[in-house]
């Protein structure tokens, strides 16, 4: 089975951006839609999409290397996913799985038990989004441990509902105006090897991972946060909104040890890094890491809204009514998820690893070419490019990042920023090496034009 839907081609920009039809829609949006959405500087008004290509309302064609923020894992409108959605929509759209039964729900839960890095047997709670999956994980950890405190990490993103917002710390704008956080959460610097936030004493000569573990064990546990009061440690194996930053292996294994020693739940948020994005089914698989609870969304449904919280079966023993969702586990969304997993296992995870390595090599060449690229990092097709004023000082250059993002869009390449000064590459997992060549060529031109 081929993993390529659209034949290789190039973007085609026919009008000024945004075009005349796009401007009308943007004006209507400004009048009737909430201004709270964090739209980027460029303005894309999508009309239809296929594979890795997006066409706007004015007929401009873009190469999509963002995939709806890592959601369209099998590409836009993959025909097999579309067929699965259509068949299920003709049979049954909704029946509320929290009150009634249907075969699809245990079928997907069984498939997740097969593929997640959580030790089997597992149980799954279905939701509609990533932030809902995180909320479930928080409630479950509190229910299991009888504790109320959590540890999370600076620059993390776990959602915007009030519970998950207490964990989120990627931008002040996400918290401003909402007063005190809903949960008792303390944040620790994330062990970013490129920008080690810890001093030499914290790291003991062993890098940022050791620094983060010492911060938890030798500072938090001995001062403000007794370990026997901590319900869970919530971590992204690869930080998403924080800049596409992979964690050091010793740090993740150290978290597993700390949680085992103190009866703390290790909650791994794979909403953005899961479902083949990193060249393995889950980013945790790169580290042989076994969470107690894992959260999943984005790429699992190929564009349909579905989230899942998977935990060890012995943990998810709460009583009926403890936590439920009217739309969670919607039959149409589950049908899309089952087909998505089939396609991922059928070759797209492998393609993510292979094409991701090829794309990263191309971006590494640009880092050697340009002084303004300080770091290229990531796993599979989850790659971050960080912009700096110069490589030695590593001073962040968000203005340069924004110019490159805009210049890429003007040339027909869809990319999106993350962190304060990075651009994320999260294309559909059907991306080919030919597509990658075109994308890197355009990115090169955009950087040259933005200096």
XYZ file of C-alpha atoms in Angstrom:
451
model
C 0.000 0.000 0.000
C 1.396 3.381 -0.991
C 1.795 5.986 1.740
C 1.793 8.885 -0.746
C -1.533 10.427 -1.690
C -0.572 13.472 -3.723
C 2.161 13.323 -6.383
C 5.249 15.469 -5.799
C 4.741 19.053 -6.923
C 5.565 22.566 -5.791
C 3.508 25.227 -4.078
C 1.760 27.709 -6.318
C 1.030 31.248 -5.131
C -1.323 33.074 -7.504
C -2.415 36.129 -5.486
C -1.186 38.463 -2.836
C -1.517 36.858 0.597
C -4.107 36.967 1.911
C -6.083 37.077 -1.325
C -9.383 38.951 -1.875
C -11.678 36.069 -0.824
C -9.462 35.331 2.165
C -9.678 38.962 3.302
C -13.477 38.805 3.369
C -13.426 35.693 5.564
C -10.780 37.160 7.879
C -12.934 40.271 8.317
C -16.004 38.180 9.174
C -13.940 36.139 11.599
C -12.747 39.294 13.327
C -16.361 40.393 13.780
C -17.977 37.166 14.981
C -15.294 34.814 16.346
C -13.517 35.071 19.703
C -10.216 36.964 19.522
C -8.630 34.564 22.023
C -7.306 32.200 19.359
C -3.502 32.513 19.058
C -3.347 33.024 15.299
C 0.168 33.511 13.842
C 1.262 36.584 11.876
C 0.519 34.969 8.519
C -3.120 34.461 7.544
C -4.086 31.179 5.910
C -7.743 30.712 4.928
C -7.892 27.053 3.942
C -10.540 25.784 1.533
C -9.614 22.168 0.865
C -6.655 19.844 1.362
C -5.300 16.535 0.127
C -2.219 14.672 1.307
C 0.449 17.257 2.113
C -1.192 20.009 0.054
C -3.558 22.766 1.184
C -5.404 25.106 -1.170
C -6.790 28.381 0.114
C -9.998 30.107 -0.958
C -8.153 32.085 -3.632
C -6.564 29.059 -5.274
C -3.102 29.331 -3.733
C -1.517 25.927 -3.087
C 0.716 25.347 -0.047
C 3.009 22.530 1.059
C 1.859 21.761 4.591
C 4.655 20.984 7.040
C 2.484 21.617 10.091
C -0.433 19.199 9.585
C -2.924 21.212 11.603
C -0.443 21.274 14.509
C 0.609 17.603 14.296
C -2.988 16.382 13.914
C -3.330 15.174 10.312
C -0.901 12.306 10.804
C -2.030 10.351 7.729
C -2.215 13.485 5.588
C -5.232 15.549 4.711
C -8.298 13.520 3.770
C -6.552 10.177 3.423
C -8.984 8.157 1.276
C -8.991 5.158 3.602
C -9.712 7.366 6.617
C -12.435 9.194 4.686
C -14.019 5.857 3.742
C -13.923 4.676 7.348
C -15.606 7.901 8.482
C -18.271 7.683 5.796
C -19.102 4.051 6.537
C -19.441 4.688 10.258
C -21.462 7.888 9.739
C -23.938 5.909 7.655
C -24.251 3.275 10.390
C -24.248 5.271 13.656
C -22.921 8.722 14.471
C -23.513 8.875 18.230
C -24.859 6.739 21.042
C -23.035 8.030 24.172
C -20.572 5.373 25.224
C -20.753 6.469 28.852
C -24.332 5.172 29.051
C -24.530 2.489 26.370
C -22.244 -0.018 24.684
C -20.946 -0.444 21.155
C -18.168 -2.625 19.751
C -15.863 0.161 18.589
C -15.035 1.436 22.077
C -13.495 -1.767 23.498
C -11.981 -2.452 20.081
C -9.938 0.767 20.168
C -9.134 0.307 23.864
C -7.766 -3.155 23.105
C -5.674 -1.766 20.245
C -4.286 0.925 22.556
C -3.426 -1.740 25.121
C -1.371 -3.366 22.358
C 0.592 -0.285 21.274
C 1.029 2.036 24.287
C 4.221 1.951 26.387
C 2.152 1.561 29.574
C 2.531 -1.910 31.089
C -0.364 -4.176 30.084
C -3.109 -4.784 31.080
C -4.448 -1.271 30.642
C -7.774 0.519 30.579
C -8.721 3.567 28.543
C -10.900 6.597 29.188
C -11.998 8.393 26.011
C -12.301 12.155 25.659
C -12.562 14.756 22.887
C -9.203 16.518 23.064
C -5.746 16.603 24.538
C -6.598 18.884 27.425
C -9.515 16.616 28.385
C -7.184 13.623 28.331
C -4.844 15.490 30.674
C -7.728 16.411 32.982
C -8.593 12.710 33.186
C -5.006 11.839 34.060
C -4.944 14.429 36.845
C -8.216 13.226 38.348
C -7.096 9.611 38.141
C -3.781 10.334 39.853
C -5.565 12.136 42.689
C -8.094 9.326 42.974
C -5.429 6.609 43.102
C -3.004 8.272 45.492
C -5.309 10.356 47.669
C -2.853 13.230 47.147
C -3.290 16.675 45.601
C 0.095 18.060 44.542
C 1.665 17.806 41.076
C 5.069 18.508 39.582
C 5.310 19.860 36.025
C 7.984 21.647 33.997
C 8.594 25.160 32.734
C 7.824 25.706 29.037
C 5.387 22.794 29.077
C 1.999 22.801 27.410
C -0.761 20.480 28.587
C -3.899 22.399 27.596
C -5.963 25.446 28.498
C -8.815 24.116 30.652
C -8.317 25.164 34.260
C -6.871 21.893 35.545
C -4.395 21.385 32.710
C -3.691 25.128 32.631
C -2.219 24.755 36.117
C 0.418 22.528 34.493
C 0.904 24.635 31.355
C 3.742 27.161 31.537
C 4.813 27.878 27.987
C 3.507 31.462 27.756
C 2.231 34.072 30.196
C -0.628 34.929 27.807
C -2.164 31.520 28.487
C -2.487 32.323 32.207
C -3.038 36.078 32.293
C -6.478 37.012 33.592
C -7.312 33.674 35.218
C -5.998 34.432 38.714
C -4.768 31.590 40.951
C -4.180 28.167 39.394
C -6.820 25.535 40.052
C -4.418 22.837 41.231
C -1.393 22.735 43.512
C 1.383 22.524 40.918
C 5.064 23.352 41.296
C 7.210 23.791 38.197
C 10.789 22.651 37.586
C 13.112 23.825 34.798
C 12.966 21.402 31.860
C 16.343 19.798 31.052
C 16.980 21.482 27.700
C 20.506 20.379 26.764
C 20.933 23.284 24.334
C 20.004 25.801 27.033
C 20.927 24.061 30.276
C 19.002 25.962 32.991
C 20.935 24.390 35.882
C 24.239 25.297 37.464
C 27.264 23.017 37.575
C 26.571 21.937 41.138
C 23.053 20.815 40.239
C 24.313 18.839 37.256
C 27.267 17.172 39.009
C 29.020 17.034 35.658
C 26.277 14.822 34.197
C 24.251 17.299 32.189
C 20.841 18.921 32.390
C 18.992 15.669 33.105
C 20.839 15.208 36.391
C 20.261 18.872 37.191
C 16.499 18.460 36.906
C 16.458 15.326 39.056
C 18.541 16.993 41.750
C 16.220 20.002 41.664
C 13.303 17.716 42.457
C 14.959 15.479 45.027
C 17.336 17.890 46.749
C 15.250 21.069 46.595
C 11.531 20.470 46.179
C 11.298 17.303 48.249
C 13.342 18.857 51.044
C 11.592 22.221 51.139
C 8.156 22.966 49.665
C 6.890 19.700 48.210
C 7.088 16.536 50.347
C 7.101 13.523 48.020
C 4.401 11.750 49.995
C 2.018 14.577 49.068
C 2.679 14.416 45.308
C 0.036 12.675 43.223
C 1.833 12.857 39.888
C 4.740 14.133 37.862
C 3.538 15.284 34.435
C 6.103 15.451 31.648
C 6.377 15.722 27.868
C 9.033 13.350 26.529
C 9.485 15.899 23.754
C 8.257 19.350 24.714
C 5.844 20.597 22.064
C 4.851 24.241 22.448
C 8.040 24.738 24.451
C 10.197 24.375 21.346
C 10.235 20.712 20.227
C 12.842 19.796 22.818
C 13.577 16.080 23.441
C 14.314 15.128 27.036
C 17.582 13.446 28.062
C 17.221 9.702 28.674
C 18.749 9.790 32.163
C 16.178 12.383 33.205
C 13.208 10.266 32.122
C 14.589 7.134 33.736
C 15.261 9.155 36.870
C 11.637 10.329 36.968
C 10.525 6.700 36.720
C 12.769 5.837 39.685
C 11.522 8.777 41.769
C 7.894 7.869 41.131
C 8.492 4.225 42.034
C 10.254 5.174 45.257
C 7.530 7.527 46.465
C 4.282 6.090 45.095
C 3.887 8.951 42.603
C 2.114 8.510 39.275
C 4.330 9.155 36.242
C 2.044 10.861 33.712
C 3.501 11.225 30.224
C 1.787 13.670 27.880
C 2.143 12.332 24.325
C -0.649 14.415 22.850
C 1.752 15.984 20.341
C 4.639 13.503 20.314
C 2.575 10.314 20.018
C 1.063 8.334 17.149
C 4.174 7.917 15.022
C 5.220 11.552 15.113
C 8.774 10.805 16.350
C 9.460 7.749 14.189
C 8.234 5.362 16.862
C 4.595 4.908 17.803
C 5.263 6.940 20.962
C 8.225 9.116 21.900
C 8.495 7.091 25.130
C 9.454 4.095 22.974
C 12.764 5.770 22.133
C 13.662 5.628 25.831
C 12.068 2.327 26.902
C 10.014 4.445 29.300
C 6.893 2.979 30.908
C 4.507 5.630 32.254
C 1.747 4.816 34.710
C -0.627 7.005 32.718
C -0.316 8.314 29.163
C -2.380 10.972 27.401
C -3.077 10.803 23.651
C -4.910 13.031 21.153
C -4.010 15.041 18.019
C -2.637 12.495 15.519
C -4.725 9.533 16.663
C -7.839 10.607 14.726
C -6.331 12.005 11.500
C -8.226 15.247 12.099
C -11.286 14.098 14.042
C -11.504 15.202 17.699
C -10.608 12.329 19.995
C -8.478 12.020 23.099
C -7.564 9.046 25.253
C -6.082 8.492 28.681
C -4.558 5.044 29.046
C -3.469 3.755 32.451
C -2.494 0.554 34.143
C -5.678 -1.415 34.699
C -5.080 -1.651 38.437
C -5.096 2.165 38.642
C -8.253 2.770 36.643
C -10.571 1.100 39.162
C -12.745 4.102 39.968
C -16.481 3.736 40.391
C -19.242 4.501 37.827
C -19.876 8.233 37.663
C -16.392 9.202 38.819
C -15.474 10.530 35.389
C -17.313 10.404 32.061
C -17.895 12.277 28.796
C -20.970 12.476 26.582
C -19.022 12.658 23.325
C -15.838 10.862 24.422
C -15.280 7.771 22.287
C -17.646 8.945 19.556
C -18.123 6.083 17.034
C -17.106 8.131 13.989
C -13.969 9.388 15.728
C -13.066 5.870 16.852
C -13.496 4.574 13.299
C -11.031 7.236 12.135
C -8.623 6.332 14.948
C -8.678 2.602 14.171
C -7.949 3.265 10.499
C -5.239 5.759 11.482
C -3.477 3.184 13.653
C -3.713 0.625 10.840
C -2.040 3.061 8.449
C 0.603 4.006 11.011
C 1.494 0.386 11.629
C 1.345 -0.299 7.888
C 4.275 1.968 7.072
C 3.754 5.549 8.182
C 5.673 5.206 11.455
C 8.605 3.825 9.490
C 8.277 6.649 6.967
C 8.270 9.162 9.810
C 11.620 7.809 10.996
C 13.191 7.613 7.545
C 11.878 10.834 6.038
C 12.358 12.596 9.374
C 16.058 11.709 9.362
C 16.316 12.898 5.763
C 14.562 16.198 6.563
C 16.679 16.765 9.664
C 19.832 16.227 7.617
C 18.681 18.937 5.214
C 17.960 21.308 8.088
C 21.333 20.500 9.672
C 22.958 21.697 6.442
C 21.096 24.986 6.762
C 22.294 25.294 10.367
C 25.866 25.012 9.118
C 25.108 27.577 6.415
C 23.388 30.224 8.548
C 24.649 31.866 11.732
C 21.057 32.587 12.761
C 20.170 28.897 13.297
C 21.411 27.876 16.705
C 19.957 24.395 16.993
C 18.162 21.738 14.982
C 16.712 18.989 17.152
C 14.010 16.391 17.281
C 12.948 12.841 16.517
C 11.267 11.584 13.358
C 8.982 14.228 11.870
C 8.957 16.295 15.060
C 11.809 18.719 14.445
C 12.524 22.116 15.977
C 14.705 24.830 14.437
C 15.834 27.513 16.898
C 16.809 31.009 15.752
C 19.502 33.028 17.540
C 21.474 36.218 16.985
C 24.682 34.218 16.856
C 25.698 30.655 17.654
C 28.167 31.560 20.403
C 25.937 33.776 22.541
C 22.749 31.786 21.792
C 20.672 34.924 22.294
C 17.098 34.200 21.295
C 15.891 35.885 18.119
C 12.080 35.672 18.024
C 11.853 38.477 15.440
C 13.963 36.481 13.003
C 11.820 33.418 13.635
C 8.684 35.404 12.855
C 10.174 36.803 9.646
C 11.183 33.329 8.462
C 7.754 31.935 9.304
C 6.105 34.678 7.239
C 8.584 34.433 4.363
C 8.031 30.683 4.189
C 4.272 31.196 3.993
C 4.650 33.790 1.242
C 6.544 31.150 -0.759
C 3.924 28.480 -0.150
C 5.325 26.581 2.848
C 3.165 26.244 5.984
C 5.198 26.217 9.190
C 4.344 27.330 12.719
C 6.408 28.712 15.550
C 6.857 27.146 18.972
C 8.702 28.267 22.047
C 9.897 31.861 22.010
C 12.179 31.603 18.987
C 11.778 28.224 17.268
C 9.890 26.857 14.281
C 8.307 23.436 14.477
C 8.282 20.950 11.629
C 5.353 18.562 12.082
C 4.296 17.558 8.564
C 1.926 14.716 7.738
C 3.651 11.372 8.150
C 3.134 10.681 4.431
C 5.801 13.299 3.616
C 8.280 12.015 1.013
C 11.927 12.902 0.500
C 10.874 14.829 -2.617
C 8.507 16.901 -0.509
C 11.278 17.427 2.059
C 13.651 18.689 -0.640
C 11.100 21.269 -1.773
C 10.391 22.337 1.808
C 14.072 22.777 2.693
C 14.698 24.714 -0.518
C 11.855 27.128 0.313
C 12.997 27.400 3.936
C 16.504 28.246 2.707
C 15.092 31.011 0.502
C 12.952 32.318 3.366
C 15.940 32.549 5.722
C 18.050 34.315 3.108
C 15.260 36.833 2.506
C 14.713 37.438 6.236
C 18.236 38.369 7.327
